[in-house]
């Protein structure tokens, strides 16, 4: 692991680090905010998964999460959204290939050699950060935006017992039924739709739900709301009687202005689960 940068931030340190990834067969970069409390011992962790076209940097710079995480004594991890570099498959479209890993393990060519993002976020990166930094593996929560909201929800439900809580901003909620999902899942996983179900938050909620609390926010003026399908997740949560708060925020769109507006709420939501759940 190499240190790309480290900056003082709200009493703690915002770092950027790179490492050679076995899962993705390329170098990967991630951001990590450590609050001041990490100097004295392991701290809880909130994972933030970003959306289409993003790198580790977008949320790290634009989401405004460090201020609220510092107040709660929580670390933030910002993984990249896909493998990158020479020799890594890509596509001319913004919503496939580099910047659009969709947090799945690709089985199809040309994606399979590098696009193993589920294993990277679920196994490889956690093993690295818990070894190298003062973090508490028993106290983890996860959030994300758009494609990252999809990833947060599916990882939370797909890894029972790992996360105390899950939240999402504008999550892609029912990808097996929408254009943001069917295109990527067929490209990465093939045409057998039975293999897609483990990466659809609505279907996973219907099947087994989540053991902790769920929070989502979506803007009523989100330009992609028809692709996100928040109503499908809401219906699944209601049918399952899932402990959840699924909010539609009047006037907000899909941007980081929206994310940063409600970031304090999300960090506080996770802090309650991490410290008191």
Coordinates of C-alpha atoms in Angstrom, one line a residue:
X1 CA 0.0 0.0 0.0
X2 CA 1.2 3.5 -0.9
X3 CA 0.2 6.8 0.6
X4 CA -0.9 9.2 -2.2
X5 CA -1.8 12.1 0.2
X6 CA -2.8 12.9 3.7
X7 CA -4.4 16.1 4.9
X8 CA -5.6 17.4 8.2
X9 CA -9.4 17.5 8.2
X10 CA -11.8 18.3 11.1
X11 CA -9.2 17.2 13.7
X12 CA -8.5 14.0 11.9
X13 CA -6.8 12.9 8.7
X14 CA -8.2 12.6 5.2
X15 CA -6.0 10.1 3.3
X16 CA -5.8 8.7 -0.2
X17 CA -4.0 5.4 -0.7
X18 CA -3.3 3.0 -3.5
X19 CA -2.5 -0.7 -3.6
X20 CA -2.2 -3.6 -6.0
X21 CA -5.5 -5.4 -6.0
X22 CA -5.6 -9.2 -6.5
X23 CA -9.3 -9.2 -7.0
X24 CA -9.3 -6.6 -9.8
X25 CA -5.8 -7.4 -11.1
X26 CA -4.8 -3.7 -11.2
X27 CA -3.9 -0.9 -8.9
X28 CA -6.8 0.5 -7.0
X29 CA -7.2 3.8 -5.1
X30 CA -9.3 4.6 -2.1
X31 CA -10.0 7.4 0.4
X32 CA -10.0 7.0 4.1
X33 CA -11.0 9.6 6.7
X34 CA -9.8 8.9 10.2
X35 CA -11.3 11.0 13.0
X36 CA -9.2 12.2 15.9
X37 CA -10.4 9.3 18.1
X38 CA -8.5 6.9 15.9
X39 CA -5.3 8.1 17.6
X40 CA -6.4 6.4 20.8
X41 CA -7.9 3.2 19.5
X42 CA -10.1 1.5 16.8
X43 CA -13.1 3.5 15.7
X44 CA -16.4 2.5 13.9
X45 CA -16.5 2.5 10.1
X46 CA -18.9 4.0 7.6
X47 CA -18.4 2.8 4.0
X48 CA -19.5 5.1 1.2
X49 CA -20.0 3.6 -2.3
X50 CA -20.1 6.1 -5.1
X51 CA -22.2 6.1 -8.3
X52 CA -21.7 5.9 -12.1
X53 CA -18.7 7.8 -13.5
X54 CA -17.3 8.5 -10.0
X55 CA -13.9 7.7 -8.5
X56 CA -13.0 7.6 -4.8
X57 CA -12.6 11.3 -5.0
X58 CA -16.2 12.5 -5.8
X59 CA -17.8 11.8 -2.4
X60 CA -14.6 12.5 -0.5
X61 CA -14.6 16.1 -1.9
X62 CA -18.3 16.8 -2.5
X63 CA -20.4 15.0 0.1
X64 CA -19.4 16.9 3.2
X65 CA -19.3 13.8 5.2
X66 CA -16.1 14.4 7.2
X67 CA -17.5 17.1 9.4
X68 CA -20.3 14.9 10.6
X69 CA -18.1 11.8 10.9
X70 CA -15.6 13.8 13.0
X71 CA -18.4 14.8 15.4
X72 CA -19.4 11.2 15.8
X73 CA -15.9 9.7 15.9
X74 CA -16.5 7.5 12.8
X75 CA -14.1 6.7 10.0
X76 CA -15.2 7.0 6.4
X77 CA -14.0 4.7 3.6
X78 CA -14.4 5.8 -0.1
X79 CA -13.6 3.0 -2.5
X80 CA -13.3 3.5 -6.2
X81 CA -16.3 2.3 -8.4
X82 CA -14.4 0.1 -10.8
X83 CA -11.0 -1.2 -11.8
X84 CA -9.0 1.2 -14.0
X85 CA -5.9 1.4 -16.1
X86 CA -4.3 0.1 -19.3
X87 CA -5.5 -3.3 -20.2
X88 CA -8.8 -2.9 -18.2
X89 CA -11.9 -3.3 -20.4
X90 CA -14.0 -0.2 -21.0
X91 CA -17.0 1.0 -23.1
X92 CA -17.8 4.2 -24.9
X93 CA -21.0 4.5 -22.8
X94 CA -20.7 6.2 -19.4
X95 CA -22.8 3.5 -17.7
X96 CA -20.7 0.5 -18.5
X97 CA -17.0 -0.4 -17.9
X98 CA -14.6 1.9 -16.1
X99 CA -16.5 4.0 -13.6
X100 CA -19.5 1.6 -13.7
X101 CA -18.5 -1.6 -11.9
X102 CA -22.0 -2.0 -10.3
X103 CA -20.4 -3.8 -7.3
X104 CA -20.7 -7.3 -8.9
X105 CA -18.2 -10.0 -9.8
X106 CA -18.3 -10.2 -13.6
X107 CA -18.4 -13.6 -15.2
X108 CA -18.5 -12.5 -18.8
X109 CA -15.9 -11.3 -21.3
X110 CA -14.2 -8.8 -21.6
X111 CA -15.2 -7.8 -18.0
X112 CA -14.4 -10.9 -15.9
X113 CA -10.5 -10.5 -15.7
X114 CA -10.8 -7.2 -13.8
X115 CA -14.4 -6.4 -12.8
X116 CA -14.6 -8.3 -9.5
X117 CA -15.9 -5.4 -7.5
X118 CA -18.0 -7.4 -5.0
X119 CA -15.0 -9.3 -3.9
X120 CA -13.0 -6.2 -3.8
X121 CA -15.4 -4.2 -1.6
X122 CA -16.6 -7.2 0.5
X123 CA -13.3 -8.9 1.1
X124 CA -10.1 -7.5 -0.2
X125 CA -10.3 -3.9 0.8
X126 CA -11.8 -4.6 4.3
X127 CA -8.9 -7.0 5.0
X128 CA -6.4 -4.3 4.0
X129 CA -7.9 -1.4 5.9
X130 CA -8.5 -3.4 9.1
X131 CA -4.9 -4.5 9.0
X132 CA -3.4 -1.1 8.3
X133 CA -5.6 1.3 10.2
X134 CA -7.2 1.8 13.6
X135 CA -10.7 0.6 12.7
X136 CA -13.2 -1.6 14.6
X137 CA -14.4 -4.5 12.3
X138 CA -17.3 -5.3 14.6
X139 CA -18.8 -1.8 14.1
X140 CA -19.4 -1.2 10.4
X141 CA -22.2 0.6 8.5
X142 CA -22.6 1.3 4.8
X143 CA -24.1 4.0 2.6
X144 CA -23.9 5.0 -1.1
X145 CA -25.3 7.1 -3.9
X146 CA -27.2 5.9 -7.0
X147 CA -25.2 2.9 -8.3
X148 CA -23.4 3.1 -4.9
X149 CA -26.8 3.1 -3.2
X150 CA -27.5 -0.1 -5.1
X151 CA -24.2 -1.5 -3.9
X152 CA -24.7 -0.5 -0.3
X153 CA -28.1 -2.1 -0.1
X154 CA -27.1 -5.4 -1.8
X155 CA -23.9 -5.7 0.2
X156 CA -25.7 -5.1 3.4
X157 CA -28.3 -7.7 2.7
X158 CA -25.8 -10.1 1.0
X159 CA -23.4 -10.1 3.9
X160 CA -25.6 -10.8 6.9
X161 CA -24.2 -9.6 10.2
X162 CA -21.5 -7.4 8.6
X163 CA -23.2 -4.1 8.9
X164 CA -25.2 -2.6 11.7
X165 CA -27.1 -0.2 9.4
X166 CA -27.5 0.7 5.8
X167 CA -28.6 3.9 4.0
X168 CA -28.6 5.2 0.5
X169 CA -29.1 8.4 -1.5
X170 CA -31.1 7.9 -4.7
X171 CA -30.4 4.1 -4.9
X172 CA -30.9 2.1 -8.0
X173 CA -33.5 0.0 -6.2
X174 CA -34.8 -2.6 -8.7
X175 CA -32.1 -3.0 -11.4
X176 CA -33.4 -6.2 -12.8
X177 CA -36.5 -4.2 -14.0
X178 CA -34.9 -1.0 -15.3
X179 CA -32.4 0.3 -17.9
X180 CA -30.0 1.1 -15.1
X181 CA -29.4 -2.5 -14.3
X182 CA -30.5 -4.8 -17.0
X183 CA -27.9 -3.5 -19.4
X184 CA -25.1 -3.8 -16.8
X185 CA -26.2 -7.1 -15.2
X186 CA -26.5 -8.8 -18.6
X187 CA -23.1 -7.5 -19.7
X188 CA -21.3 -8.5 -16.5
X189 CA -23.3 -11.6 -15.5
X190 CA -24.8 -12.9 -18.7
X191 CA -28.3 -13.4 -19.9
X192 CA -29.4 -15.9 -17.2
X193 CA -31.6 -13.5 -15.1
X194 CA -31.6 -15.9 -12.1
X195 CA -28.0 -14.8 -11.5
X196 CA -29.1 -11.2 -11.3
X197 CA -31.4 -11.5 -8.2
X198 CA -28.5 -11.4 -5.7
X199 CA -27.8 -7.9 -6.9
X200 CA -31.3 -6.4 -6.8
X201 CA -32.2 -4.6 -3.5
X202 CA -35.9 -5.0 -4.1
X203 CA -35.7 -8.8 -4.7
X204 CA -33.3 -9.2 -1.8
X205 CA -35.7 -7.3 0.5
X206 CA -38.5 -9.5 -0.6
X207 CA -36.5 -12.6 0.0
X208 CA -34.8 -12.0 3.4
X209 CA -34.6 -8.3 4.3
X210 CA -32.0 -6.7 6.5
X211 CA -31.4 -7.3 10.2
X212 CA -30.8 -3.6 11.0
X213 CA -32.4 -0.3 10.2
X214 CA -32.6 1.1 6.6
X215 CA -32.7 4.8 5.5
X216 CA -33.1 6.1 2.0
X217 CA -33.5 9.6 0.5
X218 CA -34.5 10.3 -3.1
X219 CA -35.4 13.7 -4.6
X220 CA -38.8 14.3 -6.1
X221 CA -37.0 16.2 -8.9
X222 CA -34.4 13.5 -9.5
X223 CA -34.0 13.4 -13.2
X224 CA -33.4 9.6 -13.1
X225 CA -36.2 8.7 -10.7
X226 CA -37.9 6.4 -13.2
X227 CA -34.6 4.4 -13.5
X228 CA -34.2 4.3 -9.7
X229 CA -37.6 2.8 -8.9
X230 CA -37.9 3.9 -5.3
X231 CA -41.5 2.7 -5.2
X232 CA -40.4 -0.9 -5.8
X233 CA -38.1 -0.9 -2.7
X234 CA -40.8 0.9 -0.6
X235 CA -43.4 -1.8 -1.5
X236 CA -40.9 -4.6 -0.6
X237 CA -40.1 -3.0 2.7
X238 CA -43.7 -2.5 3.6
X239 CA -44.6 -6.1 2.7
X240 CA -41.8 -7.4 4.8
X241 CA -42.4 -4.9 7.6
X242 CA -38.7 -3.9 7.4
X243 CA -37.5 -1.4 9.9
X244 CA -37.0 1.4 7.4
X245 CA -37.4 5.1 6.7
X246 CA -37.7 5.8 2.9
X247 CA -38.0 9.5 2.2
X248 CA -38.9 11.5 -0.9
X249 CA -37.3 14.9 -0.5
X250 CA -39.3 17.7 -2.2
X251 CA -37.4 19.7 -4.9
X252 CA -34.1 17.8 -4.8
X253 CA -32.3 16.2 -7.8
X254 CA -29.6 13.6 -8.2
X255 CA -26.6 15.8 -7.6
X256 CA -24.1 16.1 -4.7
X257 CA -25.9 19.2 -3.6
X258 CA -28.7 16.8 -2.6
X259 CA -26.3 14.3 -1.1
X260 CA -24.5 16.9 1.0
X261 CA -27.8 18.4 2.2
X262 CA -28.8 15.1 3.9
X263 CA -25.4 13.7 4.8
X264 CA -25.7 14.9 8.4
X265 CA -28.9 12.9 8.8
X266 CA -27.3 9.8 7.4
X267 CA -24.2 9.9 9.5
X268 CA -26.3 10.5 12.6
X269 CA -28.5 7.5 11.6
X270 CA -25.5 5.3 11.4
X271 CA -24.0 6.6 14.6
X272 CA -27.1 5.6 16.5
X273 CA -26.9 2.1 15.1
X274 CA -23.1 1.8 15.6
X275 CA -23.0 3.1 19.2
X276 CA -26.4 2.1 20.5
X277 CA -27.7 -0.6 18.3

